[in-house]
Amino acid sequence: MDVVQLSLCSLFFVALLLACGRPFLDKLYATVFHGRQNVDYFRISGVPPPNPLPDFDVDKAKARPYRPFRWTYHQTMSLKKMEPDYWLELESTYRERVAQRKDLYRKHGKKIIDALPGSELACRELMDMVIQFLCVRYPNQFQFSGPILYNRILNTQSNVDQENPLEVLNNNVPEDFLLTLPDPKTGLYTMVAGVCCSSLGWNVATKIGKPLKEIHSVVPDYKDKMEFSMDRYFSKMPTDKPIQRGSWGLEVGQPLWLQDDDPHFALRTTQDPNLKIEDIYLRVDWQTLRRLPQSKSIVFNFKALFTPFSSFRNESHIPHLVLKVLTEGKKNLMEYKGTWHIEHKVVPVLKEWCKEQEGKGWVPENWEVRTLDEDPYFPGWND
């Protein structure tokens, strides 16, 4: 074959690929160029690798005590720079959560995991980045020998060349991931794939294919105060500046995945006079947001952490902050937060704990409540 024929064949092949569209190209790229962890995502993303934890014991590990309470309390993203060590954080609920997540996927299918055509490259890239992180951060718990990921905690193996990337994530990481890409027609960032086992009142099937403004349509003040800035932020977000934030709620028990038709959801509509303080938990969804370096997808990931409400008694300033938010927070925000069903029990107790902490000298009397300098933690948390 001479040069002219070769050139014509090459042009024909390129034209064929373009005619097949983006989904086909993504599949081809993922198949041919998947490097089996040969890509250094730390280098190409600009986010440094985490510090290894060679002595890590997952059964003894505790998550950091996130308390993302703010005053004045108004609707913002409240973004902070992500700490590279804590993109993904394993702790003592690991075995229980992974088992729970697998069971949810078996029962609910595409409400838990789904992906649209065109998201293949982003899903595989995300999986590779997660595997690299796990193997560096937890070297005795995770090893990768292409194409097998070895999970020494659960004594399982995942063949990353044969399994759905989102299922690999769900089987190894108690973390939710929602992937977005700009819509070719509108340019608006749209959810194209997700694995989510930690949602309250929604699921992957209700959000996939929707742009940010529709996904957040139920969030108070989003359209007026956040929609434009969020769309602009997504379009300009660099790979080397991931961010983190936290949202919180007060729940009866520890509901991980809860839908509107679940009997447990109905607890939010009544104030049970027999409710006990020890049955109430703080739920924190600790979240990070980052852009993937190759697919350019922006990934939103988060995990739910539960702490007994009674812990607040020994956490300096936290009762004052929570009491202020519950009793003086903006009405539409508090209705969206959904705390009414537990307020009849927690408000009187918080008042008692505030006086107790003032009596101990932990908090000055008549302290003017404000967001703590230690946010999202509390004074003395690391002691």
mmCIF file of C-alpha atoms in Angstrom:
data_model
loop_
_atom_site.group_PDB
_atom_site.id
_atom_site.type_symbol
_atom_site.label_atom_id
_atom_site.label_comp_id
_atom_site.label_asym_id
_atom_site.label_seq_id
_atom_site.Cartn_x
_atom_site.Cartn_y
_atom_site.Cartn_z
ATOM 1 C CA MET A 1 0.000 0.000 0.000
ATOM 2 C CA ASP A 2 1.512 3.367 -1.077
ATOM 3 C CA VAL A 3 1.413 6.615 0.912
ATOM 4 C CA VAL A 4 -1.654 7.937 -0.910
ATOM 5 C CA GLN A 5 -3.653 4.766 -0.238
ATOM 6 C CA LEU A 6 -2.574 4.745 3.409
ATOM 7 C CA SER A 7 -3.613 8.362 3.820
ATOM 8 C CA LEU A 8 -6.987 7.707 2.228
ATOM 9 C CA CYS A 9 -7.550 4.721 4.515
ATOM 10 C CA SER A 10 -6.615 6.803 7.543
ATOM 11 C CA LEU A 11 -9.018 9.568 6.544
ATOM 12 C CA PHE A 12 -11.786 7.032 5.980
ATOM 13 C CA PHE A 13 -11.181 5.485 9.422
ATOM 14 C CA VAL A 14 -11.263 8.873 11.150
ATOM 15 C CA ALA A 15 -14.443 9.826 9.292
ATOM 16 C CA LEU A 16 -16.019 6.525 10.363
ATOM 17 C CA LEU A 17 -15.163 7.158 14.008
ATOM 18 C CA LEU A 18 -16.574 10.670 13.909
ATOM 19 C CA ALA A 19 -19.745 9.432 12.253
ATOM 20 C CA CYS A 20 -20.219 6.878 15.044
ATOM 21 C CA GLY A 21 -20.322 9.649 17.603
ATOM 22 C CA ARG A 22 -18.895 10.304 21.040
ATOM 23 C CA PRO A 23 -20.131 7.132 22.836
ATOM 24 C CA PHE A 24 -18.268 4.918 20.363
ATOM 25 C CA LEU A 25 -15.125 7.033 20.612
ATOM 26 C CA ASP A 26 -15.214 6.880 24.409
ATOM 27 C CA LYS A 27 -15.565 3.104 24.372
ATOM 28 C CA LEU A 28 -12.713 2.788 21.896
ATOM 29 C CA TYR A 29 -10.471 5.056 23.929
ATOM 30 C CA ALA A 30 -11.270 3.207 27.142
ATOM 31 C CA THR A 31 -10.519 -0.130 25.486
ATOM 32 C CA VAL A 32 -7.310 0.778 23.672
ATOM 33 C CA PHE A 33 -5.756 3.276 26.030
ATOM 34 C CA HIS A 34 -6.751 1.965 29.441
ATOM 35 C CA GLY A 35 -3.305 1.858 31.031
ATOM 36 C CA ARG A 36 -3.914 -0.563 33.900
ATOM 37 C CA GLN A 37 -2.673 1.981 36.417
ATOM 38 C CA ASN A 38 0.310 3.077 34.302
ATOM 39 C CA VAL A 39 -1.013 6.645 34.311
ATOM 40 C CA ASP A 40 0.221 8.762 37.236
ATOM 41 C CA TYR A 41 -2.972 10.592 38.072
ATOM 42 C CA PHE A 42 -1.335 12.450 40.938
ATOM 43 C CA ARG A 43 1.089 14.036 38.494
ATOM 44 C CA ILE A 44 -1.304 14.847 35.670
ATOM 45 C CA SER A 45 -4.030 16.152 38.006
ATOM 46 C CA GLY A 46 -1.652 18.284 40.070
ATOM 47 C CA VAL A 47 -3.083 16.840 43.311
ATOM 48 C CA PRO A 48 -0.275 15.264 45.374
ATOM 49 C CA PRO A 49 -0.537 11.645 46.536
ATOM 50 C CA PRO A 50 -1.721 10.975 50.085
ATOM 51 C CA ASN A 51 0.660 10.029 52.871
ATOM 52 C CA PRO A 52 0.722 6.229 53.278
ATOM 53 C CA LEU A 53 -0.689 4.624 56.429
ATOM 54 C CA PRO A 54 1.347 1.391 56.760
ATOM 55 C CA ASP A 55 0.037 0.703 60.290
ATOM 56 C CA PHE A 56 -3.607 1.371 59.461
ATOM 57 C CA ASP A 57 -6.224 -0.806 61.212
ATOM 58 C CA VAL A 58 -9.631 -0.250 59.655
ATOM 59 C CA ASP A 59 -11.474 -1.806 62.609
ATOM 60 C CA LYS A 60 -9.995 0.779 65.000
ATOM 61 C CA ALA A 61 -10.050 3.787 62.691
ATOM 62 C CA LYS A 62 -12.429 6.634 63.459
ATOM 63 C CA ALA A 63 -13.522 9.293 61.000
ATOM 64 C CA ARG A 64 -12.683 12.862 61.859
ATOM 65 C CA PRO A 65 -15.556 14.476 63.819
ATOM 66 C CA TYR A 66 -17.025 16.718 61.138
ATOM 67 C CA ARG A 67 -19.373 19.323 62.609
ATOM 68 C CA PRO A 68 -20.173 21.641 59.676
ATOM 69 C CA PHE A 69 -22.404 24.000 61.672
ATOM 70 C CA ARG A 70 -22.323 27.669 60.690
ATOM 71 C CA TRP A 71 -23.838 30.863 62.019
ATOM 72 C CA THR A 72 -25.058 33.015 60.406
ATOM 73 C CA TYR A 73 -26.701 30.082 58.612
ATOM 74 C CA HIS A 74 -27.545 30.823 54.998
ATOM 75 C CA GLN A 75 -27.419 28.846 51.777
ATOM 76 C CA THR A 76 -23.910 28.727 50.329
ATOM 77 C CA MET A 77 -21.644 25.951 49.122
ATOM 78 C CA SER A 78 -19.241 26.759 52.009
ATOM 79 C CA LEU A 79 -16.287 25.392 50.037
ATOM 80 C CA LYS A 80 -12.885 24.560 51.480
ATOM 81 C CA LYS A 81 -9.684 23.305 49.884
ATOM 82 C CA MET A 82 -9.626 19.507 49.817
ATOM 83 C CA GLU A 83 -6.939 17.801 51.876
ATOM 84 C CA PRO A 84 -5.207 15.240 49.607
ATOM 85 C CA ASP A 85 -4.937 12.681 52.438
ATOM 86 C CA TYR A 86 -8.698 12.641 52.894
ATOM 87 C CA TRP A 87 -10.197 12.380 49.434
ATOM 88 C CA LEU A 88 -11.397 8.956 50.568
ATOM 89 C CA GLU A 89 -11.441 8.075 54.266
ATOM 90 C CA LEU A 90 -11.853 4.514 55.545
ATOM 91 C CA GLU A 91 -13.006 3.920 59.110
ATOM 92 C CA SER A 92 -14.450 1.266 61.405
ATOM 93 C CA THR A 93 -17.842 0.965 59.678
ATOM 94 C CA TYR A 94 -16.110 -0.151 56.450
ATOM 95 C CA ARG A 95 -17.169 -3.815 56.411
ATOM 96 C CA GLU A 96 -20.751 -3.045 57.410
ATOM 97 C CA ARG A 97 -21.131 -0.266 54.853
ATOM 98 C CA VAL A 98 -19.729 -2.207 51.898
ATOM 99 C CA ALA A 99 -22.046 -5.127 52.675
ATOM 100 C CA GLN A 100 -24.968 -2.706 52.958
ATOM 101 C CA ARG A 101 -24.091 -1.085 49.645
ATOM 102 C CA LYS A 102 -23.877 -4.401 47.810
ATOM 103 C CA ASP A 103 -27.279 -5.376 49.184
ATOM 104 C CA LEU A 104 -28.838 -2.065 48.118
ATOM 105 C CA TYR A 105 -27.538 -2.538 44.566
ATOM 106 C CA ARG A 106 -28.899 -6.093 44.405
ATOM 107 C CA LYS A 107 -32.327 -4.850 45.477
ATOM 108 C CA HIS A 108 -32.615 -1.568 43.581
ATOM 109 C CA GLY A 109 -30.410 -1.834 40.489
ATOM 110 C CA LYS A 110 -30.345 1.373 38.439
ATOM 111 C CA LYS A 111 -31.611 3.429 41.347
ATOM 112 C CA ILE A 112 -28.167 2.783 42.847
ATOM 113 C CA ILE A 113 -25.827 2.483 39.826
ATOM 114 C CA ASP A 114 -26.356 3.746 36.287
ATOM 115 C CA ALA A 115 -24.410 5.404 33.481
ATOM 116 C CA LEU A 116 -25.380 7.093 30.224
ATOM 117 C CA PRO A 117 -23.649 6.411 26.896
ATOM 118 C CA GLY A 118 -20.648 8.685 26.578
ATOM 119 C CA SER A 119 -19.618 8.375 30.233
ATOM 120 C CA GLU A 120 -17.471 5.251 29.795
ATOM 121 C CA LEU A 121 -14.117 7.023 29.789
ATOM 122 C CA ALA A 122 -14.979 9.115 32.842
ATOM 123 C CA CYS A 123 -16.177 6.073 34.813
ATOM 124 C CA ARG A 124 -13.028 4.085 34.032
ATOM 125 C CA GLU A 125 -10.762 7.040 34.767
ATOM 126 C CA LEU A 126 -12.477 7.580 38.114
ATOM 127 C CA MET A 127 -12.055 3.903 39.004
ATOM 128 C CA ASP A 128 -8.339 4.041 38.150
ATOM 129 C CA MET A 129 -7.830 7.163 40.243
ATOM 130 C CA VAL A 130 -9.624 5.636 43.223
ATOM 131 C CA ILE A 131 -7.533 2.471 42.972
ATOM 132 C CA GLN A 132 -4.316 4.478 42.851
ATOM 133 C CA PHE A 133 -5.368 6.466 45.904
ATOM 134 C CA LEU A 134 -6.334 3.375 47.912
ATOM 135 C CA CYS A 135 -3.109 1.538 47.099
ATOM 136 C CA VAL A 136 -0.971 4.522 48.141
ATOM 137 C CA ARG A 137 -2.945 5.535 51.236
ATOM 138 C CA TYR A 138 -3.661 2.008 52.519
ATOM 139 C CA PRO A 139 -0.793 -0.129 51.145
ATOM 140 C CA ASN A 140 -1.458 -3.160 53.345
ATOM 141 C CA GLN A 141 -5.177 -3.193 52.621
ATOM 142 C CA PHE A 142 -5.160 -2.710 48.831
ATOM 143 C CA GLN A 143 -2.796 -3.883 46.109
ATOM 144 C CA PHE A 144 -3.155 -3.745 42.345
ATOM 145 C CA SER A 145 -1.554 -6.154 39.897
ATOM 146 C CA GLY A 146 -3.169 -5.423 36.535
ATOM 147 C CA PRO A 147 -5.912 -6.164 35.973
ATOM 148 C CA ILE A 148 -6.683 -7.427 39.513
ATOM 149 C CA LEU A 149 -7.433 -5.247 42.532
ATOM 150 C CA TYR A 150 -6.821 -7.119 45.777
ATOM 151 C CA ASN A 151 -8.880 -6.059 48.795
ATOM 152 C CA ARG A 152 -7.174 -7.519 51.883
ATOM 153 C CA ILE A 153 -9.863 -6.253 54.266
ATOM 154 C CA LEU A 154 -12.661 -8.218 52.611
ATOM 155 C CA ASN A 155 -10.419 -10.867 51.011
ATOM 156 C CA THR A 156 -11.914 -10.140 47.587
ATOM 157 C CA GLN A 157 -10.569 -9.568 44.085
ATOM 158 C CA SER A 158 -11.885 -7.332 41.301
ATOM 159 C CA ASN A 159 -10.919 -7.727 37.657
ATOM 160 C CA VAL A 160 -11.049 -4.144 36.455
ATOM 161 C CA ASP A 161 -10.948 -5.143 32.786
ATOM 162 C CA GLN A 162 -14.070 -7.288 33.069
ATOM 163 C CA GLU A 163 -16.220 -5.563 35.695
ATOM 164 C CA ASN A 164 -18.296 -2.386 35.542
ATOM 165 C CA PRO A 165 -16.082 0.402 36.963
ATOM 166 C CA LEU A 166 -18.921 1.736 39.103
ATOM 167 C CA GLU A 167 -19.534 -1.737 40.535
ATOM 168 C CA VAL A 168 -15.831 -2.056 41.343
ATOM 169 C CA LEU A 169 -16.119 1.190 43.280
ATOM 170 C CA ASN A 170 -19.262 0.091 45.098
ATOM 171 C CA ASN A 171 -17.681 -3.225 46.076
ATOM 172 C CA ASN A 172 -14.560 -1.634 47.557
ATOM 173 C CA VAL A 173 -15.270 1.928 48.698
ATOM 174 C CA PRO A 174 -18.095 3.088 51.005
ATOM 175 C CA GLU A 175 -18.288 6.317 49.026
ATOM 176 C CA ASP A 176 -20.796 7.685 46.534
ATOM 177 C CA PHE A 177 -19.727 9.170 43.194
ATOM 178 C CA LEU A 178 -21.789 11.317 40.830
ATOM 179 C CA LEU A 179 -20.123 12.173 37.513
ATOM 180 C CA THR A 180 -20.996 15.188 35.387
ATOM 181 C CA LEU A 181 -20.042 16.284 31.876
ATOM 182 C CA PRO A 182 -21.109 19.312 29.822
ATOM 183 C CA ASP A 183 -24.089 18.653 27.583
ATOM 184 C CA PRO A 184 -22.956 18.968 23.923
ATOM 185 C CA LYS A 185 -26.046 21.031 23.064
ATOM 186 C CA THR A 186 -26.435 23.357 26.060
ATOM 187 C CA GLY A 187 -22.929 23.330 27.577
ATOM 188 C CA LEU A 188 -24.543 22.838 31.003
ATOM 189 C CA TYR A 189 -22.951 20.270 33.293
ATOM 190 C CA THR A 190 -25.193 17.230 33.469
ATOM 191 C CA MET A 191 -25.104 14.111 35.616
ATOM 192 C CA VAL A 192 -24.072 11.267 33.287
ATOM 193 C CA ALA A 193 -23.244 8.447 35.732
ATOM 194 C CA GLY A 194 -23.438 7.616 39.391
ATOM 195 C CA VAL A 195 -23.101 5.098 42.178
ATOM 196 C CA CYS A 196 -25.079 6.272 45.186
ATOM 197 C CA CYS A 197 -26.172 4.385 48.287
ATOM 198 C CA SER A 198 -26.372 7.337 50.691
ATOM 199 C CA SER A 199 -29.308 9.405 49.463
ATOM 200 C CA LEU A 200 -32.389 10.604 51.344
ATOM 201 C CA GLY A 201 -35.507 11.161 49.244
ATOM 202 C CA TRP A 202 -33.823 10.727 45.845
ATOM 203 C CA ASN A 203 -31.816 8.180 43.868
ATOM 204 C CA VAL A 204 -29.617 7.927 40.771
ATOM 205 C CA ALA A 205 -32.612 7.266 38.510
ATOM 206 C CA THR A 206 -34.260 10.555 39.547
ATOM 207 C CA LYS A 207 -31.158 12.657 38.810
ATOM 208 C CA ILE A 208 -29.294 11.075 35.894
ATOM 209 C CA GLY A 209 -29.428 13.056 32.659
ATOM 210 C CA LYS A 210 -30.336 16.290 34.455
ATOM 211 C CA PRO A 211 -28.305 19.532 34.581
ATOM 212 C CA LEU A 212 -27.201 21.053 37.882
ATOM 213 C CA LYS A 213 -30.119 23.483 38.073
ATOM 214 C CA GLU A 214 -32.652 20.649 37.870
ATOM 215 C CA ILE A 215 -30.754 18.432 40.280
ATOM 216 C CA HIS A 216 -30.749 21.261 42.831
ATOM 217 C CA SER A 217 -34.242 22.574 42.071
ATOM 218 C CA VAL A 218 -35.513 21.621 45.562
ATOM 219 C CA VAL A 219 -32.660 23.403 47.358
ATOM 220 C CA PRO A 220 -33.865 26.691 48.908
ATOM 221 C CA ASP A 221 -32.459 29.850 47.306
ATOM 222 C CA TYR A 222 -30.414 27.831 44.783
ATOM 223 C CA LYS A 223 -31.865 29.480 41.685
ATOM 224 C CA ASP A 224 -31.543 33.037 43.012
ATOM 225 C CA LYS A 225 -28.232 32.798 44.853
ATOM 226 C CA MET A 226 -26.239 29.877 43.508
ATOM 227 C CA GLU A 227 -27.299 28.683 40.042
ATOM 228 C CA PHE A 228 -25.243 31.103 37.964
ATOM 229 C CA SER A 229 -22.123 30.897 40.137
ATOM 230 C CA MET A 230 -22.260 27.085 40.229
ATOM 231 C CA ASP A 231 -22.498 26.765 36.447
ATOM 232 C CA ARG A 232 -19.611 29.203 36.054
ATOM 233 C CA TYR A 233 -17.568 27.416 38.734
ATOM 234 C CA PHE A 234 -17.997 24.051 37.007
ATOM 235 C CA SER A 235 -16.977 25.423 33.629
ATOM 236 C CA LYS A 236 -13.738 26.889 35.024
ATOM 237 C CA MET A 237 -12.764 24.382 37.728
ATOM 238 C CA PRO A 238 -9.115 23.207 37.307
ATOM 239 C CA THR A 239 -7.919 19.679 38.053
ATOM 240 C CA ASP A 240 -5.442 20.765 40.736
ATOM 241 C CA LYS A 241 -7.909 22.552 43.034
ATOM 242 C CA PRO A 242 -10.380 20.001 44.422
ATOM 243 C CA ILE A 243 -12.681 21.219 47.158
ATOM 244 C CA GLN A 244 -14.587 19.803 50.115
ATOM 245 C CA ARG A 245 -17.648 20.703 52.154
ATOM 246 C CA GLY A 246 -20.151 19.094 54.483
ATOM 247 C CA SER A 247 -23.902 18.967 54.891
ATOM 248 C CA TRP A 248 -25.702 17.750 57.985
ATOM 249 C CA GLY A 249 -29.000 16.531 59.347
ATOM 250 C CA LEU A 250 -30.446 15.105 62.567
ATOM 251 C CA GLU A 251 -31.995 11.679 62.101
ATOM 252 C CA VAL A 252 -33.857 9.039 64.035
ATOM 253 C CA GLY A 253 -31.538 6.042 63.776
ATOM 254 C CA GLN A 254 -28.987 5.730 60.995
ATOM 255 C CA PRO A 255 -30.855 5.676 57.659
ATOM 256 C CA LEU A 256 -28.287 5.368 54.870
ATOM 257 C CA TRP A 257 -30.536 5.143 51.796
ATOM 258 C CA LEU A 258 -34.076 6.343 52.349
ATOM 259 C CA GLN A 259 -36.823 6.959 49.799
ATOM 260 C CA ASP A 260 -40.067 8.886 50.084
ATOM 261 C CA ASP A 261 -42.203 5.727 50.205
ATOM 262 C CA ASP A 262 -40.202 4.126 53.022
ATOM 263 C CA PRO A 263 -42.111 3.919 56.347
ATOM 264 C CA HIS A 264 -39.053 5.377 58.099
ATOM 265 C CA PHE A 265 -39.403 8.533 55.996
ATOM 266 C CA ALA A 266 -42.816 9.121 57.588
ATOM 267 C CA LEU A 267 -41.098 9.705 60.942
ATOM 268 C CA ARG A 268 -40.274 13.201 59.659
ATOM 269 C CA THR A 269 -43.963 14.132 59.726
ATOM 270 C CA THR A 270 -44.574 13.665 63.454
ATOM 271 C CA GLN A 271 -43.026 14.485 66.819
ATOM 272 C CA ASP A 272 -42.931 11.218 68.712
ATOM 273 C CA PRO A 273 -43.349 11.925 72.462
ATOM 274 C CA ASN A 274 -41.580 8.650 73.266
ATOM 275 C CA LEU A 275 -38.507 9.424 71.185
ATOM 276 C CA LYS A 276 -35.276 9.004 73.165
ATOM 277 C CA ILE A 277 -32.187 11.180 72.834
ATOM 278 C CA GLU A 278 -30.033 8.079 72.400
ATOM 279 C CA ASP A 279 -32.026 7.219 69.248
ATOM 280 C CA ILE A 280 -31.102 10.505 67.548
ATOM 281 C CA TYR A 281 -27.979 10.802 65.387
ATOM 282 C CA LEU A 282 -26.086 13.516 63.589
ATOM 283 C CA ARG A 283 -25.693 12.594 59.948
ATOM 284 C CA VAL A 284 -22.876 14.354 58.102
ATOM 285 C CA ASP A 285 -22.439 13.893 54.367
ATOM 286 C CA TRP A 286 -18.797 14.830 53.851
ATOM 287 C CA GLN A 287 -18.324 15.789 50.229
ATOM 288 C CA THR A 288 -15.535 16.514 47.774
ATOM 289 C CA LEU A 289 -15.627 17.901 44.251
ATOM 290 C CA ARG A 290 -12.871 17.542 41.663
ATOM 291 C CA ARG A 291 -12.230 17.516 37.922
ATOM 292 C CA LEU A 292 -10.746 14.394 36.338
ATOM 293 C CA PRO A 293 -7.665 15.217 34.228
ATOM 294 C CA GLN A 294 -8.335 13.100 31.118
ATOM 295 C CA SER A 295 -12.109 12.941 30.622
ATOM 296 C CA LYS A 296 -12.565 16.425 32.168
ATOM 297 C CA SER A 297 -15.569 15.097 34.058
ATOM 298 C CA ILE A 298 -16.336 16.814 37.350
ATOM 299 C CA VAL A 299 -16.992 14.249 40.073
ATOM 300 C CA PHE A 300 -18.970 14.875 43.219
ATOM 301 C CA ASN A 301 -18.308 12.240 45.889
ATOM 302 C CA PHE A 302 -19.522 11.901 49.442
ATOM 303 C CA LYS A 303 -20.085 9.480 52.307
ATOM 304 C CA ALA A 304 -22.509 9.476 55.209
ATOM 305 C CA LEU A 305 -21.110 9.474 58.743
ATOM 306 C CA PHE A 306 -23.289 8.991 61.826
ATOM 307 C CA THR A 307 -22.551 10.236 65.352
ATOM 308 C CA PRO A 308 -24.797 9.899 68.429
ATOM 309 C CA PHE A 309 -26.439 13.243 69.191
ATOM 310 C CA SER A 310 -25.427 12.747 72.830
ATOM 311 C CA SER A 311 -21.789 13.333 71.777
ATOM 312 C CA PHE A 312 -22.530 17.062 71.561
ATOM 313 C CA ARG A 313 -22.603 17.242 75.351
ATOM 314 C CA ASN A 314 -18.818 16.849 75.458
ATOM 315 C CA GLU A 315 -18.010 18.935 72.372
ATOM 316 C CA SER A 316 -17.151 22.509 73.247
ATOM 317 C CA HIS A 317 -19.439 25.192 71.689
ATOM 318 C CA ILE A 318 -21.373 22.701 69.548
ATOM 319 C CA PRO A 319 -24.604 22.769 71.653
ATOM 320 C CA HIS A 320 -24.682 26.577 71.394
ATOM 321 C CA LEU A 321 -24.237 26.474 67.613
ATOM 322 C CA VAL A 322 -26.820 23.756 66.993
ATOM 323 C CA LEU A 323 -29.351 25.404 69.294
ATOM 324 C CA LYS A 324 -28.939 28.716 67.500
ATOM 325 C CA VAL A 325 -29.455 27.138 64.077
ATOM 326 C CA LEU A 326 -32.498 25.109 65.156
ATOM 327 C CA THR A 327 -34.277 27.990 66.865
ATOM 328 C CA GLU A 328 -33.296 30.960 64.705
ATOM 329 C CA GLY A 329 -32.379 29.476 61.322
ATOM 330 C CA LYS A 330 -34.120 30.760 58.182
ATOM 331 C CA LYS A 331 -37.503 29.085 57.929
ATOM 332 C CA ASN A 332 -37.252 27.716 54.394
ATOM 333 C CA LEU A 333 -33.764 26.328 55.051
ATOM 334 C CA MET A 334 -34.856 24.573 58.224
ATOM 335 C CA GLU A 335 -37.915 23.113 56.504
ATOM 336 C CA TYR A 336 -35.618 21.742 53.802
ATOM 337 C CA LYS A 337 -33.220 20.467 56.471
ATOM 338 C CA GLY A 338 -36.110 18.484 57.989
ATOM 339 C CA THR A 339 -35.316 18.733 61.705
ATOM 340 C CA TRP A 340 -38.813 19.460 63.021
ATOM 341 C CA HIS A 341 -39.478 15.838 63.995
ATOM 342 C CA ILE A 342 -36.694 15.804 66.595
ATOM 343 C CA GLU A 343 -36.683 19.425 67.799
ATOM 344 C CA HIS A 344 -39.133 18.793 70.670
ATOM 345 C CA LYS A 345 -36.522 16.514 72.230
ATOM 346 C CA VAL A 346 -33.191 18.077 71.303
ATOM 347 C CA VAL A 347 -33.914 21.773 71.963
ATOM 348 C CA PRO A 348 -34.511 21.358 75.749
ATOM 349 C CA VAL A 349 -31.452 19.110 76.049
ATOM 350 C CA LEU A 350 -29.250 21.525 74.102
ATOM 351 C CA LYS A 351 -30.257 24.342 76.462
ATOM 352 C CA GLU A 352 -29.173 22.209 79.420
ATOM 353 C CA TRP A 353 -25.830 21.354 77.781
ATOM 354 C CA CYS A 354 -25.179 25.023 76.967
ATOM 355 C CA LYS A 355 -25.541 25.955 80.634
ATOM 356 C CA GLU A 356 -23.426 22.974 81.631
ATOM 357 C CA GLN A 357 -20.573 23.942 79.303
ATOM 358 C CA GLU A 358 -20.704 27.546 80.510
ATOM 359 C CA GLY A 359 -20.563 26.317 84.106
ATOM 360 C CA LYS A 360 -17.444 24.281 83.294
ATOM 361 C CA GLY A 361 -15.795 27.290 81.694
ATOM 362 C CA TRP A 362 -15.711 25.687 78.245
ATOM 363 C CA VAL A 363 -17.798 28.474 76.740
ATOM 364 C CA PRO A 364 -17.966 32.089 78.021
ATOM 365 C CA GLU A 365 -21.331 33.175 79.346
ATOM 366 C CA ASN A 366 -23.275 35.183 76.783
ATOM 367 C CA TRP A 367 -20.947 33.947 74.036
ATOM 368 C CA GLU A 368 -21.997 35.468 70.723
ATOM 369 C CA VAL A 369 -22.614 32.409 68.605
ATOM 370 C CA ARG A 370 -20.615 32.295 65.360
ATOM 371 C CA THR A 371 -18.930 29.831 63.040
ATOM 372 C CA LEU A 372 -15.979 28.370 64.922
ATOM 373 C CA ASP A 373 -12.372 29.007 63.921
ATOM 374 C CA GLU A 374 -11.925 25.219 63.944
ATOM 375 C CA ASP A 375 -14.769 24.715 61.439
ATOM 376 C CA PRO A 376 -15.693 22.024 60.422
ATOM 377 C CA TYR A 377 -14.536 20.656 63.784
ATOM 378 C CA PHE A 378 -14.738 21.946 67.377
ATOM 379 C CA PRO A 379 -12.149 23.213 69.861
ATOM 380 C CA GLY A 380 -9.986 20.396 71.211
ATOM 381 C CA TRP A 381 -11.349 17.783 68.779
ATOM 382 C CA ASN A 382 -7.940 16.257 68.046
ATOM 383 C CA ASP A 383 -7.147 15.671 71.731
#
